[in-house]
PDB file of C-alpha atoms in Angstrom:
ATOM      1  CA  UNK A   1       0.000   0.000   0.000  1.00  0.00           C
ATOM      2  CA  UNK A   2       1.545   3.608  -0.904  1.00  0.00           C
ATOM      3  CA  UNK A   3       1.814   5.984   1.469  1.00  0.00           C
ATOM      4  CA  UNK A   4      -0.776   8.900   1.399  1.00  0.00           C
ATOM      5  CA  UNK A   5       0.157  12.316   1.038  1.00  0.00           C
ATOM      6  CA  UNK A   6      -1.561  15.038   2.794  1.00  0.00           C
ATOM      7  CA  UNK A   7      -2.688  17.857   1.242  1.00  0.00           C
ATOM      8  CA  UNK A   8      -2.576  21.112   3.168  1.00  0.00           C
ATOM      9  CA  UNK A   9      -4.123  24.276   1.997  1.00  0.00           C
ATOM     10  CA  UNK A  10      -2.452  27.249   2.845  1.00  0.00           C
ATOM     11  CA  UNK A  11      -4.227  30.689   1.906  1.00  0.00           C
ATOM     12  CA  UNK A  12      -3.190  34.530   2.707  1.00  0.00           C
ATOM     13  CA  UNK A  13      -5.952  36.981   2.434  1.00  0.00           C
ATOM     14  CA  UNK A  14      -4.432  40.303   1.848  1.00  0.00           C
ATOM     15  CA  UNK A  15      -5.691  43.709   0.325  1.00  0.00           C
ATOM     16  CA  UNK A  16      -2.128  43.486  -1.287  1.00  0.00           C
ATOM     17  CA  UNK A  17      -2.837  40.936  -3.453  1.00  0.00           C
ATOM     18  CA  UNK A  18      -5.588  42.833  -4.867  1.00  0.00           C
ATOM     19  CA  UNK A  19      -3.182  45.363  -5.579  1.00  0.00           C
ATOM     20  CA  UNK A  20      -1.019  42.854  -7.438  1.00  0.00           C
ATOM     21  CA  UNK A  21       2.166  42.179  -4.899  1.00  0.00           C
ATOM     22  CA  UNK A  22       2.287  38.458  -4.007  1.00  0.00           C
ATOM     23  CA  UNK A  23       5.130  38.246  -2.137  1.00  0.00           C
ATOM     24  CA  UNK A  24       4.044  36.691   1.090  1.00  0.00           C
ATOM     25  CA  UNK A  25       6.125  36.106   4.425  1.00  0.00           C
ATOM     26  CA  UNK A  26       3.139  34.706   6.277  1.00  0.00           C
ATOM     27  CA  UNK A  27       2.249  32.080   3.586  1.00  0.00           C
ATOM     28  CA  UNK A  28       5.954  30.987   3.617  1.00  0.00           C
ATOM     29  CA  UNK A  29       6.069  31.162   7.596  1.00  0.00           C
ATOM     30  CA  UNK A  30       3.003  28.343   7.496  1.00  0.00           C
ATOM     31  CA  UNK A  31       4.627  26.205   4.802  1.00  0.00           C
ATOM     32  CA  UNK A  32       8.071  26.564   7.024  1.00  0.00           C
ATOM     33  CA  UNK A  33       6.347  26.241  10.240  1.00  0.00           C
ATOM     34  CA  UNK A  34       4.727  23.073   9.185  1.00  0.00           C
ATOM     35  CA  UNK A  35       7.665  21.743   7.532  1.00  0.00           C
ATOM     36  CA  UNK A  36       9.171  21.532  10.976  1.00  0.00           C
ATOM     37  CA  UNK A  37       6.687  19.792  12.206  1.00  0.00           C
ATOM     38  CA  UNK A  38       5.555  16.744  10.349  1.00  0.00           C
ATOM     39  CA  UNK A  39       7.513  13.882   9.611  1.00  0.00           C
ATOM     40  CA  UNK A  40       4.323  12.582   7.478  1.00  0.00           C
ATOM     41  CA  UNK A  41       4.513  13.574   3.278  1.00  0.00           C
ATOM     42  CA  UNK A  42       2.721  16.593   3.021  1.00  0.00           C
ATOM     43  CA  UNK A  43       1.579  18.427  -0.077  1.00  0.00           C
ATOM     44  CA  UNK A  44       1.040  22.485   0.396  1.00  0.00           C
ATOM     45  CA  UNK A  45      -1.727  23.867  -1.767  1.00  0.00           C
ATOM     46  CA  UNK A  46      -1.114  27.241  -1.956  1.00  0.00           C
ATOM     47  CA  UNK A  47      -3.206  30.329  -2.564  1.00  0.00           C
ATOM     48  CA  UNK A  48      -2.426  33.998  -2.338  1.00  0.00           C
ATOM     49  CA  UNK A  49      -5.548  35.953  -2.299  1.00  0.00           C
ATOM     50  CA  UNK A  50      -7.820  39.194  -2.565  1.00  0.00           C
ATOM     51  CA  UNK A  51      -8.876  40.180   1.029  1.00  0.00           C
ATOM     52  CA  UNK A  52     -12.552  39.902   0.440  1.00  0.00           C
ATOM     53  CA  UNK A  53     -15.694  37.502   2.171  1.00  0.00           C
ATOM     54  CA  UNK A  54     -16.396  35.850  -1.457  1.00  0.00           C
ATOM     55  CA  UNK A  55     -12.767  34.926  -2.695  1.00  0.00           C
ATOM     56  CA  UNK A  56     -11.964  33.787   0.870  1.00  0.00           C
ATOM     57  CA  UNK A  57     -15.397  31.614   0.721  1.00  0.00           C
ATOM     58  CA  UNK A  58     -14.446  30.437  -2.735  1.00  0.00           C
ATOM     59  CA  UNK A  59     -11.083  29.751  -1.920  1.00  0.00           C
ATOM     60  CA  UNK A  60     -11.778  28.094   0.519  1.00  0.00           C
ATOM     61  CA  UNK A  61     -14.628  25.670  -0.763  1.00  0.00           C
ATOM     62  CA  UNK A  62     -12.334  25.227  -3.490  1.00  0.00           C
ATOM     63  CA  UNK A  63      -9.589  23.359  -1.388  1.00  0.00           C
ATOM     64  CA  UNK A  64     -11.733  21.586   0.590  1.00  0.00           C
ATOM     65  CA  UNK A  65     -14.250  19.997  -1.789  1.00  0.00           C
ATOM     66  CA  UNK A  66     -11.944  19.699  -4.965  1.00  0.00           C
ATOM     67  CA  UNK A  67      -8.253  19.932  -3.496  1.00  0.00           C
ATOM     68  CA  UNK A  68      -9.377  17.367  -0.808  1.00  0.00           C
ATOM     69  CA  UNK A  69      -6.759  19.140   1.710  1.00  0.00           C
ATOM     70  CA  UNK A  70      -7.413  17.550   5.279  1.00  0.00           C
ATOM     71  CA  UNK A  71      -6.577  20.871   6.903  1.00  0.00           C
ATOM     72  CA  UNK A  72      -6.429  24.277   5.210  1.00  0.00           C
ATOM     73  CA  UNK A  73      -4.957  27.486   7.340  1.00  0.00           C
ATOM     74  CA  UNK A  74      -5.632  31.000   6.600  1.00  0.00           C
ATOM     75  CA  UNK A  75      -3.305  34.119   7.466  1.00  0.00           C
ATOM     76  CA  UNK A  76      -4.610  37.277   7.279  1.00  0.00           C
ATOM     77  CA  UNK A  77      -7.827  39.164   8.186  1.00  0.00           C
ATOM     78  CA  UNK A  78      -8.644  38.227  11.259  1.00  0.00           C
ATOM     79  CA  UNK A  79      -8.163  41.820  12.647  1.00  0.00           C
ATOM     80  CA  UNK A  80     -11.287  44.195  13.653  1.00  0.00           C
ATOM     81  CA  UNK A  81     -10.464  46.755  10.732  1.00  0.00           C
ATOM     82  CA  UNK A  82     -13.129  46.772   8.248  1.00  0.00           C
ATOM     83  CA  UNK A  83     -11.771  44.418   5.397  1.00  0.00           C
ATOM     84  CA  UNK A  84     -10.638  41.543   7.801  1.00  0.00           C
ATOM     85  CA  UNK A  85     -13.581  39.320   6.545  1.00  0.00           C
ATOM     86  CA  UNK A  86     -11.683  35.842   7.278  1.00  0.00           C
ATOM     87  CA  UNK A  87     -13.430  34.687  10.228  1.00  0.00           C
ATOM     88  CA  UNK A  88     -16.631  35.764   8.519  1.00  0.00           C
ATOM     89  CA  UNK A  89     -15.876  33.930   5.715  1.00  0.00           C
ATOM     90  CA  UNK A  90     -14.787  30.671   7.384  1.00  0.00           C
ATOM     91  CA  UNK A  91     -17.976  30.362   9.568  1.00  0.00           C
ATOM     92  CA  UNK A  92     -19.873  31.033   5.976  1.00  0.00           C
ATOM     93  CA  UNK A  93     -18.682  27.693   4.697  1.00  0.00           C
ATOM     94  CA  UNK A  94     -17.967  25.585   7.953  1.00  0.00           C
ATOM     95  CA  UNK A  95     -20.193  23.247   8.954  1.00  0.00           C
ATOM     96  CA  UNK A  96     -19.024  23.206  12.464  1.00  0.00           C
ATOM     97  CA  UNK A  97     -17.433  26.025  14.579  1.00  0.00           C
ATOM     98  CA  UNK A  98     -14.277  24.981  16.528  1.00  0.00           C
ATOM     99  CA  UNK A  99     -14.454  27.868  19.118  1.00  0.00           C
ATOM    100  CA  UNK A 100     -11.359  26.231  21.023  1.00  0.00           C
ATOM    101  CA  UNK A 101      -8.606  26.955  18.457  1.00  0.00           C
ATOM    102  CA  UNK A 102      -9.462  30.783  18.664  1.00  0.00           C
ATOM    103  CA  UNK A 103      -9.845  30.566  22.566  1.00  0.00           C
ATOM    104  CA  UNK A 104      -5.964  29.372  22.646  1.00  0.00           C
ATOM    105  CA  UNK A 105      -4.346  31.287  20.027  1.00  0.00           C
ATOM    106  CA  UNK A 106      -5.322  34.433  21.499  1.00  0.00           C
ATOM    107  CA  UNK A 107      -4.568  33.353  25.188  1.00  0.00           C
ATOM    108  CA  UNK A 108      -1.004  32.197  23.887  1.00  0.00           C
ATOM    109  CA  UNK A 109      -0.999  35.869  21.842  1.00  0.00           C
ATOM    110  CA  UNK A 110      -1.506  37.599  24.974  1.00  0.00           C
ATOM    111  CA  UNK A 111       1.333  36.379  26.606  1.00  0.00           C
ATOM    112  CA  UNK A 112       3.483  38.611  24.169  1.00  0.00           C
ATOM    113  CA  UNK A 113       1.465  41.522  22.721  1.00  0.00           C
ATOM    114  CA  UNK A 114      -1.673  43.042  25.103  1.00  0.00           C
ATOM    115  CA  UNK A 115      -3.343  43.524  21.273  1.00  0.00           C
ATOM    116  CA  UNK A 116      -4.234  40.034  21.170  1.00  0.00           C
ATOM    117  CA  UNK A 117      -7.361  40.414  22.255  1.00  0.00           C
ATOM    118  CA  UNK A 118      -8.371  41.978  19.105  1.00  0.00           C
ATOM    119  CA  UNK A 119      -7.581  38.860  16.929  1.00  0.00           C
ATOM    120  CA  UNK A 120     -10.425  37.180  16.001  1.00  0.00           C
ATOM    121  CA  UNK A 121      -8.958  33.630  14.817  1.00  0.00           C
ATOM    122  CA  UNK A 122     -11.138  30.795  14.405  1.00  0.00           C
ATOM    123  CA  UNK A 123     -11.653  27.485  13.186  1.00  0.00           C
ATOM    124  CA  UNK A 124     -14.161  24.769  11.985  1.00  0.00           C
ATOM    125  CA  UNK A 125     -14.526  21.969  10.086  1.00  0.00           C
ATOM    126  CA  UNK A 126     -15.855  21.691   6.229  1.00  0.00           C
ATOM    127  CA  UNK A 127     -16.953  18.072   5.630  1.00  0.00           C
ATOM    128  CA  UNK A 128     -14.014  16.279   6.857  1.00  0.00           C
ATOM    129  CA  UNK A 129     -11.469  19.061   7.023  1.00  0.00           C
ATOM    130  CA  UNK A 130     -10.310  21.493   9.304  1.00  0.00           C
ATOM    131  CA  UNK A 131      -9.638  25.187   8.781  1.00  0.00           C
ATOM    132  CA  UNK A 132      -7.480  27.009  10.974  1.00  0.00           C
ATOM    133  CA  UNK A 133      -7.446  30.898  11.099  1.00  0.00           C
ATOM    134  CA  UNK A 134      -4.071  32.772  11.316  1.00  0.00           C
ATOM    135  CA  UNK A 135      -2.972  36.407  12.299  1.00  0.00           C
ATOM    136  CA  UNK A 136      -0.916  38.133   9.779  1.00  0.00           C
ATOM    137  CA  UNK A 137       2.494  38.223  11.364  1.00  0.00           C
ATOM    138  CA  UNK A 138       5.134  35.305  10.789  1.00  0.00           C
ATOM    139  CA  UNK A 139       5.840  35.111  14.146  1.00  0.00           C
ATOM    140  CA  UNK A 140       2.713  35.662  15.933  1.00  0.00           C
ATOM    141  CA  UNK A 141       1.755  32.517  13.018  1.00  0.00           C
ATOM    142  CA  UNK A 142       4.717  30.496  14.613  1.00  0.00           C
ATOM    143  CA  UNK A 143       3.455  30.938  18.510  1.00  0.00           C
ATOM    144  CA  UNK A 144      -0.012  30.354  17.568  1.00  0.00           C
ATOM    145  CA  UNK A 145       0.430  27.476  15.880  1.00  0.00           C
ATOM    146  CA  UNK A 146       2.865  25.931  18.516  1.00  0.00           C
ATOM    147  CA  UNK A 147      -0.148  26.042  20.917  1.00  0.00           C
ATOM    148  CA  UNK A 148      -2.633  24.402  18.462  1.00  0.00           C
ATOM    149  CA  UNK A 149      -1.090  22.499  16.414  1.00  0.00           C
ATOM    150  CA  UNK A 150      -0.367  19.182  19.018  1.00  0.00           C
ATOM    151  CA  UNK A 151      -4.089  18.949  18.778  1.00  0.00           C
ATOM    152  CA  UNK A 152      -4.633  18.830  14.881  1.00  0.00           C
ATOM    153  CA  UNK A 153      -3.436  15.397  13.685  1.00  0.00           C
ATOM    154  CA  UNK A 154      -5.940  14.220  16.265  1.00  0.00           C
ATOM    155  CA  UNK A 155      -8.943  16.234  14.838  1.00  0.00           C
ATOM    156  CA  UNK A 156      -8.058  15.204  11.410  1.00  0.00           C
ATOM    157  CA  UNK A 157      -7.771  11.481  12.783  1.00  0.00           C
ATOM    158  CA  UNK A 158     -11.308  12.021  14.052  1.00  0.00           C
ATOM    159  CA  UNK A 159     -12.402  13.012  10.887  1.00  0.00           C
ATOM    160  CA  UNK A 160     -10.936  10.128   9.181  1.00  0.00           C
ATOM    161  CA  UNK A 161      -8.344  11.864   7.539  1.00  0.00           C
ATOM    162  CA  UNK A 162      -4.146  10.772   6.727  1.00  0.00           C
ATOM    163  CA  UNK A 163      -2.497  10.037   9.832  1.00  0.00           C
ATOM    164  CA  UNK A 164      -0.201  13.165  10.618  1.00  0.00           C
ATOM    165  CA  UNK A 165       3.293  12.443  11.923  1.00  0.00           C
ATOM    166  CA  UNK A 166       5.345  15.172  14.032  1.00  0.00           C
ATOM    167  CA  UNK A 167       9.024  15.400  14.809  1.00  0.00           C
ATOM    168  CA  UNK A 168       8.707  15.260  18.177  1.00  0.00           C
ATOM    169  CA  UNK A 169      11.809  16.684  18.953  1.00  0.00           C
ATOM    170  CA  UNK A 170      10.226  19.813  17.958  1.00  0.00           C
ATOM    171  CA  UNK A 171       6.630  19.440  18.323  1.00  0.00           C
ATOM    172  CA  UNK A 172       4.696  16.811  20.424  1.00  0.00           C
ATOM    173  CA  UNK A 173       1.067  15.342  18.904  1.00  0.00           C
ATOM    174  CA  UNK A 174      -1.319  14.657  21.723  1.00  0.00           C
ATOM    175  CA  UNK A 175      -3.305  11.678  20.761  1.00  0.00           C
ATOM    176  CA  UNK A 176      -4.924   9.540  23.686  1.00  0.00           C
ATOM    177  CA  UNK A 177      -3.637   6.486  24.900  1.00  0.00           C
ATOM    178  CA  UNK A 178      -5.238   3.303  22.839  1.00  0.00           C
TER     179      UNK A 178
END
C-alpha cells in the first residue's frame, strides 16, 4: 500500500494581493512552520488571495471539496479593521465552529502583545477538514500554531483523515492512549 500524502491548503488573504504584490512572508512562515513539524509527506496547496468575504469563501470551498486538503490554514484578516472578513468567511462555509482553536491562540498571543485580544482567529470543520485561522504576522503565526497544532493530527484522525506524523523533537502530537 503507498503511502498517502496530505494535502494542506495554505491561503493569505491580503488587500495586497488585490493590488497585485504576491510576495508573502506569512504564507511561507506556514509552509516553514509546518515543515518543521511533520515527519508525514505533506503536499502544500497554496493560494495567495484578494482580502474579500467571497474569494476567501471560494477559496476556501475550493480546497476543501476539490483539493481534498485535510486541513487548510488562513493568514490574514482576522483583525477588527473593516476588510478583515476571514473569520466571517470561514464560519460562511464551515459546517461546524471549533471555538477552542481561537480561545488558545489568542490566550497564547496575549502572553506577548496586550493587542491580542483583538484577533479574532477561528476554526471549523468543512466536511471532513479542518480550517485554521491565522494572524498576519510570521511570528505571531509560529506561537499560535505551537499552541494548536499538538491537537490537529488528532482532529483530522477524528475526521478520518491521513495520519499526521510530528518530529517530536520539535513538536509533540497529543493523541490519547489506545
Amino acid at each position: 500500500m503507498s503511502e498517502q500524502i496530505a494535502k494542506i491548503g495554505i491561503i493569505t488573504a491580503s488587500d495586497r494581493a488585490s493590488a497585485g504584490i504576491y510576495e508573502d512572508l506569512s504564507g511561507k512562515a506556514i509552509i516553514d512552520t509546518i515543515n518543521s513539524y511533520l515527519t508525514t509527506p505533506w503536499e502544500a496547496v497554496y493560494r495567495c488571495i484578494e482580502d474579500n468575504q467571497k474569494t476567501i469563501e471560494d477559496t476556501l470551498k475550493d480546497l476543501v471539496d476539490n483539493e481534498k486538503c485535510c486541513l487548510v490554514v488562513t493568514t490574514g484578516g482576522t483583525g477588527p479593521a473593516l476588510r478583515d472578513v476571514t473569520p466571517e468567511a470561514t464560519e460562511a462555509v464551515c459546517d461546524r465552529m471549533m471555538p477552542g482553536f481561537g480561545e488558545l491562540m489568542r490566550a497564547e498571543s496575549l502572553k506577548f502583545v496586550p493587542t491580542a485580544i483583538l484577533s479574532r482567529q477561528t476554526a471549523g470543520l468543512r466536511g471532513s477538514s479542518l480550517i485554521v485561522n491565522l494572524p498576519g504576522k510570521p511570528k505571531s503565526i509560529k506561537e499560535c500554531l505551537d499552541a494548536v497544532f499538538p491537537a490537529i493530527p488528532y482532529c483530522i484522525d477524528l475526521m478520518k483523515g491521513p495520519y499526521l506524523e510530528c518530529d517530536e523533537e520539535v513538536i509533540k502530537a497529543f493523541r490519547p492512549k489506545k
